[in-house]
Amino acid sequence: MPVKIISKPYGEIEVEENGILEFPDGILAFEKLQRYAILPAKKDTGFHWLQSLDEAQLAFLILKPADFIRNYIPDFKLDLLNSLQLSKIEDAEIWSIVTIPPGNPEKMTINLQGPLILNREKCLGGQFISENEKHVVRAPVLELIDRGEI
């Protein structure tokens, strides 16, 4: 059943009720905001919006890092699986928050250290810290391209 929401990028829209994700611990620095929906951004780019349903003016630009970065496998403690009711990490969707500084798209970064892990079947999500020291908070996308990692 569709639910009406107010979104930052699109104004009032409808999302399917089974598309609403619960982040029991919120997202780092936004712990009190726990309900989100993923909305498509520009067509055929891989970019999406993670729209807060608790605060209409909060939306994160996200993408699936594995679609763009070779060999991206976050390293987590096993309690992550339990908290999202997952039997194995392969059942999860992994997204990362992207930051594009206004007027400086060439300085776009992706957060590889704190990816968003989703259990779509249970409508659960969380942001977790990868213990892989190569995964940084602000990985410069153009540098990753130059190094052949994208």
CSV table of N, CA and C in Angstrom, one decimal:
chain,number,residue,atom,x,y,z
A,1,MET,N,0.8,-1.2,0.0
A,1,MET,CA,0.0,0.0,0.0
A,1,MET,C,0.9,1.2,0.0
A,2,PRO,N,0.6,2.2,-0.9
A,2,PRO,CA,1.5,3.4,-0.9
A,2,PRO,C,1.3,4.3,0.3
A,3,VAL,N,2.4,5.0,0.7
A,3,VAL,CA,2.4,5.9,1.8
A,3,VAL,C,2.9,7.2,1.2
A,4,LYS,N,2.2,8.3,1.5
A,4,LYS,CA,2.7,9.6,1.1
A,4,LYS,C,3.8,10.1,2.0
A,5,ILE,N,4.8,10.7,1.4
A,5,ILE,CA,5.9,11.2,2.2
A,5,ILE,C,6.3,12.6,1.5
A,6,ILE,N,7.0,13.4,2.3
A,6,ILE,CA,7.6,14.6,1.8
A,6,ILE,C,9.1,14.3,1.7
A,7,SER,N,9.6,14.6,0.5
A,7,SER,CA,11.0,14.3,0.2
A,7,SER,C,11.7,15.6,-0.2
A,8,LYS,N,13.0,15.6,0.2
A,8,LYS,CA,13.8,16.8,-0.2
A,8,LYS,C,14.0,17.0,-1.7
A,9,PRO,N,14.3,15.9,-2.4
A,9,PRO,CA,14.5,16.1,-3.9
A,9,PRO,C,13.2,16.2,-4.7
A,10,TYR,N,12.1,15.6,-4.2
A,10,TYR,CA,10.9,15.6,-5.1
A,10,TYR,C,9.6,16.2,-4.5
A,11,GLY,N,9.7,16.7,-3.3
A,11,GLY,CA,8.5,17.1,-2.7
A,11,GLY,C,7.6,16.0,-2.2
A,12,GLU,N,6.3,16.1,-2.3
A,12,GLU,CA,5.4,15.0,-1.9
A,12,GLU,C,5.3,13.9,-2.9
A,13,ILE,N,5.6,12.7,-2.5
A,13,ILE,CA,5.5,11.5,-3.4
A,13,ILE,C,5.0,10.4,-2.6
A,14,GLU,N,4.7,9.3,-3.3
A,14,GLU,CA,4.3,8.0,-2.6
A,14,GLU,C,5.4,7.0,-2.7
A,15,VAL,N,5.5,6.3,-1.6
A,15,VAL,CA,6.4,5.1,-1.6
A,15,VAL,C,5.6,3.9,-1.1
A,16,GLU,N,6.1,2.7,-1.5
A,16,GLU,CA,5.4,1.5,-1.0
A,16,GLU,C,5.8,1.3,0.5
A,17,GLU,N,4.8,0.9,1.2
A,17,GLU,CA,5.0,0.7,2.7
A,17,GLU,C,6.1,-0.3,2.9
A,18,ASN,N,6.2,-1.4,2.1
A,18,ASN,CA,7.2,-2.4,2.3
A,18,ASN,C,8.6,-1.9,1.8
A,19,GLY,N,8.7,-0.6,1.3
A,19,GLY,CA,10.0,0.0,1.0
A,19,GLY,C,10.5,0.9,2.0
A,20,ILE,N,9.8,1.0,3.1
A,20,ILE,CA,10.2,1.9,4.2
A,20,ILE,C,11.2,1.0,5.1
A,21,LEU,N,12.4,1.6,5.3
A,21,LEU,CA,13.4,0.9,6.0
A,21,LEU,C,13.5,1.5,7.4
A,22,GLU,N,13.7,0.6,8.4
A,22,GLU,CA,13.9,1.0,9.8
A,22,GLU,C,15.3,0.9,10.1
A,23,PHE,N,15.9,2.0,10.6
A,23,PHE,CA,17.3,2.0,11.1
A,23,PHE,C,17.3,2.1,12.6
A,24,PRO,N,17.2,1.0,13.3
A,24,PRO,CA,17.0,1.1,14.8
A,24,PRO,C,18.0,2.0,15.5
A,25,ASP,N,19.2,2.1,15.0
A,25,ASP,CA,20.2,3.0,15.7
A,25,ASP,C,20.5,4.3,14.9
A,26,GLY,N,19.6,4.5,13.9
A,26,GLY,CA,19.8,5.7,13.0
A,26,GLY,C,21.1,5.6,12.2
A,27,ILE,N,21.5,6.8,11.7
A,27,ILE,CA,22.7,6.9,11.0
A,27,ILE,C,23.6,7.8,11.8
A,28,LEU,N,24.9,7.6,11.7
A,28,LEU,CA,25.9,8.4,12.6
A,28,LEU,C,25.6,9.9,12.4
A,29,ALA,N,25.4,10.5,13.6
A,29,ALA,CA,25.1,11.9,13.7
A,29,ALA,C,23.6,12.2,13.5
A,30,PHE,N,22.8,11.2,13.2
A,30,PHE,CA,21.4,11.3,13.0
A,30,PHE,C,20.7,10.1,13.6
A,31,GLU,N,21.1,9.8,14.8
A,31,GLU,CA,20.6,8.6,15.5
A,31,GLU,C,19.1,8.6,15.8
A,32,LYS,N,18.5,9.8,16.0
A,32,LYS,CA,17.1,9.9,16.3
A,32,LYS,C,16.2,9.7,15.1
A,33,LEU,N,16.8,9.8,13.9
A,33,LEU,CA,16.0,9.6,12.7
A,33,LEU,C,16.2,8.2,12.2
A,34,GLN,N,15.1,7.5,12.2
A,34,GLN,CA,15.2,6.0,12.1
A,34,GLN,C,14.4,5.4,10.9
A,35,ARG,N,13.6,6.2,10.2
A,35,ARG,CA,12.8,5.7,9.1
A,35,ARG,C,13.3,6.3,7.8
A,36,TYR,N,13.6,5.5,6.8
A,36,TYR,CA,14.1,6.0,5.5
A,36,TYR,C,13.5,5.2,4.4
A,37,ALA,N,13.5,5.8,3.2
A,37,ALA,CA,13.2,5.2,1.9
A,37,ALA,C,14.2,5.5,0.9
A,38,ILE,N,14.5,4.6,0.0
A,38,ILE,CA,15.4,4.8,-1.1
A,38,ILE,C,14.7,5.2,-2.3
A,39,LEU,N,15.1,6.4,-2.8
A,39,LEU,CA,14.4,6.9,-4.0
A,39,LEU,C,15.5,7.0,-5.1
A,40,PRO,N,15.1,6.7,-6.4
A,40,PRO,CA,16.0,6.9,-7.5
A,40,PRO,C,16.4,8.3,-7.7
A,41,ALA,N,17.6,8.6,-8.0
A,41,ALA,CA,18.1,9.9,-8.4
A,41,ALA,C,18.1,10.0,-9.9
A,42,LYS,N,19.1,10.5,-10.5
A,42,LYS,CA,19.2,10.6,-11.9
A,42,LYS,C,19.2,9.2,-12.6
A,43,LYS,N,18.4,9.1,-13.6
A,43,LYS,CA,18.2,7.8,-14.2
A,43,LYS,C,19.6,7.2,-14.8
A,44,ASP,N,19.8,5.9,-14.6
A,44,ASP,CA,20.9,5.2,-15.2
A,44,ASP,C,22.3,5.7,-14.7
A,45,THR,N,22.3,6.2,-13.5
A,45,THR,CA,23.6,6.7,-12.9
A,45,THR,C,24.1,5.8,-11.8
A,46,GLY,N,23.2,5.1,-11.2
A,46,GLY,CA,23.5,4.3,-10.0
A,46,GLY,C,23.3,5.1,-8.7
A,47,PHE,N,23.1,6.4,-8.8
A,47,PHE,CA,22.8,7.3,-7.6
A,47,PHE,C,21.4,7.2,-7.2
A,48,HIS,N,21.2,7.2,-5.9
A,48,HIS,CA,19.9,7.1,-5.3
A,48,HIS,C,19.9,8.1,-4.1
A,49,TRP,N,18.7,8.4,-3.6
A,49,TRP,CA,18.5,9.2,-2.4
A,49,TRP,C,18.1,8.3,-1.3
A,50,LEU,N,18.7,8.4,-0.1
A,50,LEU,CA,18.2,7.8,1.1
A,50,LEU,C,17.5,8.9,1.9
A,51,GLN,N,16.2,8.9,1.7
A,51,GLN,CA,15.3,10.0,2.2
A,51,GLN,C,14.9,9.7,3.6
A,52,SER,N,15.1,10.6,4.6
A,52,SER,CA,14.6,10.4,5.9
A,52,SER,C,13.1,10.6,5.9
A,53,LEU,N,12.3,9.8,6.5
A,53,LEU,CA,10.9,10.0,6.7
A,53,LEU,C,10.5,10.7,7.9
A,54,ASP,N,11.5,10.9,8.8
A,54,ASP,CA,11.3,11.6,10.1
A,54,ASP,C,11.7,13.1,9.9
A,55,GLU,N,12.5,13.4,8.9
A,55,GLU,CA,12.9,14.8,8.7
A,55,GLU,C,13.0,15.0,7.2
A,56,ALA,N,11.9,15.7,6.6
A,56,ALA,CA,11.8,15.8,5.2
A,56,ALA,C,13.0,16.5,4.5
A,57,GLN,N,13.7,17.3,5.2
A,57,GLN,CA,14.8,18.1,4.6
A,57,GLN,C,16.1,17.3,4.6
A,58,LEU,N,16.1,16.0,5.1
A,58,LEU,CA,17.3,15.2,5.2
A,58,LEU,C,17.3,14.1,4.1
A,59,ALA,N,18.2,14.1,3.2
A,59,ALA,CA,18.3,13.1,2.2
A,59,ALA,C,19.8,12.9,1.9
A,60,PHE,N,20.3,11.7,1.9
A,60,PHE,CA,21.7,11.4,1.6
A,60,PHE,C,21.8,10.9,0.1
A,61,LEU,N,22.7,11.3,-0.6
A,61,LEU,CA,23.0,10.8,-1.9
A,61,LEU,C,23.8,9.5,-1.7
A,62,ILE,N,23.4,8.4,-2.3
A,62,ILE,CA,24.0,7.1,-2.0
A,62,ILE,C,24.2,6.3,-3.3
A,63,LEU,N,25.1,5.4,-3.3
A,63,LEU,CA,25.3,4.4,-4.4
A,63,LEU,C,25.8,3.1,-3.8
A,64,LYS,N,25.7,2.1,-4.6
A,64,LYS,CA,26.3,0.8,-4.2
A,64,LYS,C,27.8,0.8,-4.6
A,65,PRO,N,28.7,0.8,-3.6
A,65,PRO,CA,30.1,0.8,-4.0
A,65,PRO,C,30.6,-0.3,-4.8
A,66,ALA,N,30.0,-1.5,-4.6
A,66,ALA,CA,30.5,-2.7,-5.4
A,66,ALA,C,30.2,-2.5,-6.9
A,67,ASP,N,29.2,-1.7,-7.2
A,67,ASP,CA,29.0,-1.5,-8.6
A,67,ASP,C,30.0,-0.6,-9.3
A,68,PHE,N,30.9,0.1,-8.5
A,68,PHE,CA,31.8,1.0,-9.0
A,68,PHE,C,33.3,0.7,-8.6
A,69,ILE,N,33.4,0.1,-7.5
A,69,ILE,CA,34.8,-0.1,-6.9
A,69,ILE,C,35.1,-1.6,-6.9
A,70,ARG,N,36.1,-2.0,-7.6
A,70,ARG,CA,36.6,-3.4,-7.7
A,70,ARG,C,37.0,-3.8,-6.3
A,71,ASN,N,36.6,-5.0,-6.0
A,71,ASN,CA,37.0,-5.7,-4.7
A,71,ASN,C,36.6,-5.0,-3.4
A,72,TYR,N,35.5,-4.2,-3.5
A,72,TYR,CA,35.0,-3.6,-2.2
A,72,TYR,C,34.3,-4.6,-1.4
A,73,ILE,N,34.9,-5.0,-0.3
A,73,ILE,CA,34.2,-5.9,0.6
A,73,ILE,C,34.5,-5.4,2.0
A,74,PRO,N,33.5,-4.8,2.7
A,74,PRO,CA,33.7,-4.3,4.0
A,74,PRO,C,33.9,-5.4,5.0
A,75,ASP,N,34.7,-5.1,6.0
A,75,ASP,CA,35.0,-6.1,7.1
A,75,ASP,C,34.3,-5.7,8.3
A,76,PHE,N,33.4,-6.6,8.7
A,76,PHE,CA,32.5,-6.4,9.9
A,76,PHE,C,32.6,-7.4,10.9
A,77,LYS,N,32.2,-7.1,12.2
A,77,LYS,CA,32.1,-8.1,13.2
A,77,LYS,C,30.8,-8.8,13.0
A,78,LEU,N,30.7,-10.1,13.4
A,78,LEU,CA,29.6,-10.9,13.2
A,78,LEU,C,28.3,-10.5,13.8
A,79,ASP,N,28.4,-9.6,14.8
A,79,ASP,CA,27.1,-9.2,15.5
A,79,ASP,C,26.3,-8.3,14.5
A,80,LEU,N,26.9,-7.8,13.5
A,80,LEU,CA,26.2,-7.0,12.5
A,80,LEU,C,25.1,-7.9,11.9
A,81,LEU,N,25.4,-9.1,11.5
A,81,LEU,CA,24.4,-10.0,10.9
A,81,LEU,C,23.2,-10.2,11.8
A,82,ASN,N,23.5,-10.4,13.1
A,82,ASN,CA,22.4,-10.6,14.1
A,82,ASN,C,21.5,-9.4,14.2
A,83,SER,N,22.1,-8.2,14.3
A,83,SER,CA,21.4,-7.0,14.5
A,83,SER,C,20.4,-6.7,13.3
A,84,LEU,N,20.8,-7.1,12.1
A,84,LEU,CA,19.9,-6.9,10.9
A,84,LEU,C,19.2,-8.2,10.5
A,85,GLN,N,19.2,-9.2,11.4
A,85,GLN,CA,18.5,-10.5,11.1
A,85,GLN,C,18.9,-11.1,9.8
A,86,LEU,N,20.2,-11.1,9.5
A,86,LEU,CA,20.8,-11.7,8.3
A,86,LEU,C,21.5,-13.0,8.7
A,87,SER,N,21.4,-14.0,7.8
A,87,SER,CA,22.2,-15.2,8.1
A,87,SER,C,23.6,-15.1,7.5
A,88,LYS,N,23.8,-14.3,6.4
A,88,LYS,CA,25.1,-14.1,5.8
A,88,LYS,C,25.1,-12.7,5.1
A,89,ILE,N,26.3,-12.1,5.1
A,89,ILE,CA,26.5,-10.8,4.6
A,89,ILE,C,26.1,-10.7,3.1
A,90,GLU,N,26.2,-11.8,2.4
A,90,GLU,CA,25.8,-11.9,1.0
A,90,GLU,C,24.3,-11.6,0.7
A,91,ASP,N,23.5,-11.7,1.8
A,91,ASP,CA,22.1,-11.4,1.7
A,91,ASP,C,21.8,-9.9,1.8
A,92,ALA,N,22.8,-9.2,2.2
A,92,ALA,CA,22.6,-7.7,2.4
A,92,ALA,C,22.8,-6.9,1.2
A,93,GLU,N,22.2,-5.7,1.2
A,93,GLU,CA,22.5,-4.7,0.2
A,93,GLU,C,23.5,-3.8,0.9
A,94,ILE,N,24.6,-3.4,0.2
A,94,ILE,CA,25.5,-2.4,0.7
A,94,ILE,C,25.6,-1.2,-0.1
A,95,TRP,N,25.4,0.0,0.6
A,95,TRP,CA,25.3,1.3,0.0
A,95,TRP,C,26.3,2.2,0.7
A,96,SER,N,26.8,3.2,0.0
A,96,SER,CA,27.7,4.2,0.7
A,96,SER,C,27.1,5.6,0.4
A,97,ILE,N,27.4,6.5,1.4
A,97,ILE,CA,27.0,7.9,1.2
A,97,ILE,C,28.0,8.6,0.4
A,98,VAL,N,27.5,9.4,-0.5
A,98,VAL,CA,28.4,10.2,-1.4
A,98,VAL,C,28.2,11.6,-1.1
A,99,THR,N,29.3,12.4,-1.1
A,99,THR,CA,29.3,13.8,-0.8
A,99,THR,C,29.8,14.5,-2.1
A,100,ILE,N,29.0,15.5,-2.6
A,100,ILE,CA,29.5,16.3,-3.7
A,100,ILE,C,29.5,17.8,-3.2
A,101,PRO,N,30.7,18.3,-3.0
A,101,PRO,CA,30.7,19.7,-2.6
A,101,PRO,C,30.0,20.7,-3.6
A,102,PRO,N,29.2,21.6,-3.2
A,102,PRO,CA,28.6,22.5,-4.1
A,102,PRO,C,29.6,23.2,-5.0
A,103,GLY,N,29.4,23.2,-6.3
A,103,GLY,CA,30.2,23.8,-7.2
A,103,GLY,C,31.5,23.1,-7.5
A,104,ASN,N,31.8,22.0,-6.8
A,104,ASN,CA,33.0,21.2,-7.0
A,104,ASN,C,32.8,19.7,-7.2
A,105,PRO,N,32.0,19.3,-8.2
A,105,PRO,CA,31.7,17.9,-8.4
A,105,PRO,C,33.0,17.0,-8.5
A,106,GLU,N,34.1,17.6,-9.0
A,106,GLU,CA,35.3,16.9,-9.2
A,106,GLU,C,35.9,16.5,-7.8
A,107,LYS,N,35.4,17.0,-6.7
A,107,LYS,CA,35.9,16.7,-5.4
A,107,LYS,C,34.9,15.7,-4.7
A,108,MET,N,34.1,15.1,-5.4
A,108,MET,CA,33.1,14.1,-4.9
A,108,MET,C,33.9,13.0,-4.1
A,109,THR,N,33.3,12.7,-3.0
A,109,THR,CA,33.9,11.6,-2.1
A,109,THR,C,32.8,10.5,-1.8
A,110,ILE,N,33.3,9.4,-1.5
A,110,ILE,CA,32.4,8.3,-1.1
A,110,ILE,C,32.9,7.7,0.3
A,111,ASN,N,31.9,7.5,1.1
A,111,ASN,CA,32.3,6.9,2.5
A,111,ASN,C,32.3,5.4,2.4
A,112,LEU,N,33.6,4.9,2.3
A,112,LEU,CA,33.8,3.5,2.3
A,112,LEU,C,33.9,2.9,3.7
A,113,GLN,N,34.2,3.7,4.7
A,113,GLN,CA,34.4,3.2,6.0
A,113,GLN,C,33.1,3.0,6.7
A,114,GLY,N,32.1,3.8,6.4
A,114,GLY,CA,30.8,3.6,7.1
A,114,GLY,C,29.7,3.3,6.2
A,115,PRO,N,29.7,2.1,5.5
A,115,PRO,CA,28.6,1.8,4.6
A,115,PRO,C,27.3,1.6,5.3
A,116,LEU,N,26.2,1.7,4.5
A,116,LEU,CA,24.9,1.4,5.0
A,116,LEU,C,24.6,-0.1,4.6
A,117,ILE,N,24.2,-0.9,5.5
A,117,ILE,CA,23.9,-2.3,5.3
A,117,ILE,C,22.4,-2.5,5.5
A,118,LEU,N,21.8,-3.1,4.4
A,118,LEU,CA,20.3,-3.2,4.4
A,118,LEU,C,19.9,-4.7,4.3
A,119,ASN,N,18.9,-5.0,5.1
A,119,ASN,CA,18.2,-6.3,4.9
A,119,ASN,C,16.8,-5.9,4.4
A,120,ARG,N,16.7,-5.9,3.1
A,120,ARG,CA,15.5,-5.5,2.4
A,120,ARG,C,14.3,-6.4,2.8
A,121,GLU,N,14.6,-7.7,3.0
A,121,GLU,CA,13.5,-8.6,3.3
A,121,GLU,C,12.8,-8.2,4.6
A,122,LYS,N,13.6,-7.8,5.6
A,122,LYS,CA,13.1,-7.4,6.9
A,122,LYS,C,12.9,-5.9,7.1
A,123,CYS,N,13.2,-5.2,6.0
A,123,CYS,CA,13.1,-3.7,6.0
A,123,CYS,C,13.9,-3.1,7.2
A,124,LEU,N,15.1,-3.6,7.3
A,124,LEU,CA,16.1,-3.1,8.4
A,124,LEU,C,17.3,-2.6,7.8
A,125,GLY,N,17.9,-1.6,8.4
A,125,GLY,CA,19.2,-1.1,7.9
A,125,GLY,C,20.0,-0.5,9.1
A,126,GLY,N,21.3,-0.3,8.8
A,126,GLY,CA,22.2,0.3,9.8
A,126,GLY,C,23.4,0.8,9.1
A,127,GLN,N,24.1,1.7,9.8
A,127,GLN,CA,25.4,2.1,9.3
A,127,GLN,C,26.4,1.5,10.2
A,128,PHE,N,27.4,0.9,9.6
A,128,PHE,CA,28.4,0.1,10.3
A,128,PHE,C,29.8,0.5,9.9
A,129,ILE,N,30.8,0.4,10.7
A,129,ILE,CA,32.1,0.7,10.4
A,129,ILE,C,32.9,-0.5,9.9
A,130,SER,N,33.4,-0.3,8.7
A,130,SER,CA,34.3,-1.4,8.2
A,130,SER,C,35.6,-1.4,8.9
A,131,GLU,N,36.1,-2.5,9.3
A,131,GLU,CA,37.4,-2.6,10.0
A,131,GLU,C,38.6,-2.7,9.0
A,132,ASN,N,38.3,-2.7,7.7
A,132,ASN,CA,39.4,-2.7,6.7
A,132,ASN,C,40.0,-1.3,6.7
A,133,GLU,N,41.3,-1.2,7.1
A,133,GLU,CA,41.9,0.2,7.2
A,133,GLU,C,42.0,0.9,5.9
A,134,LYS,N,41.9,0.2,4.7
A,134,LYS,CA,41.9,0.9,3.4
A,134,LYS,C,40.6,1.6,3.1
A,135,HIS,N,39.6,1.3,3.9
A,135,HIS,CA,38.3,2.0,3.7
A,135,HIS,C,38.2,3.3,4.5
A,136,VAL,N,38.2,4.4,3.8
A,136,VAL,CA,38.2,5.7,4.5
A,136,VAL,C,36.9,6.4,4.4
A,137,VAL,N,36.7,7.4,5.2
A,137,VAL,CA,35.4,8.1,5.2
A,137,VAL,C,35.2,8.9,4.0
A,138,ARG,N,36.2,9.6,3.5
A,138,ARG,CA,36.1,10.4,2.3
A,138,ARG,C,37.1,10.0,1.2
A,139,ALA,N,36.7,8.9,0.6
A,139,ALA,CA,37.6,8.4,-0.5
A,139,ALA,C,37.2,9.2,-1.8
A,140,PRO,N,38.2,9.9,-2.3
A,140,PRO,CA,38.0,10.8,-3.5
A,140,PRO,C,37.7,10.0,-4.7
A,141,VAL,N,36.6,10.1,-5.3
A,141,VAL,CA,36.1,9.3,-6.4
A,141,VAL,C,37.0,9.4,-7.6
A,142,LEU,N,37.4,10.6,-8.0
A,142,LEU,CA,38.3,10.8,-9.1
A,142,LEU,C,39.7,10.2,-8.9
A,143,GLU,N,40.2,10.2,-7.7
A,143,GLU,CA,41.5,9.5,-7.5
A,143,GLU,C,41.3,8.0,-7.6
A,144,LEU,N,40.2,7.5,-7.2
A,144,LEU,CA,39.9,6.0,-7.3
A,144,LEU,C,39.9,5.7,-8.8
A,145,ILE,N,39.3,6.5,-9.6
A,145,ILE,CA,39.2,6.3,-11.1
A,145,ILE,C,40.6,6.4,-11.6
A,146,ASP,N,41.4,7.4,-11.3
A,146,ASP,CA,42.8,7.5,-11.8
A,146,ASP,C,43.6,6.3,-11.4
A,147,ARG,N,43.4,5.7,-10.2
A,147,ARG,CA,44.2,4.5,-9.8
A,147,ARG,C,43.6,3.2,-10.4
A,148,GLY,N,42.6,3.3,-11.2
A,148,GLY,CA,42.0,2.2,-11.8
A,148,GLY,C,41.2,1.3,-10.9
A,149,GLU,N,40.7,1.9,-9.8
A,149,GLU,CA,39.9,1.1,-8.8
A,149,GLU,C,38.5,1.2,-9.1
A,150,ILE,N,38.1,2.1,-10.0
A,150,ILE,CA,36.7,2.2,-10.4
A,150,ILE,C,36.7,2.0,-11.9
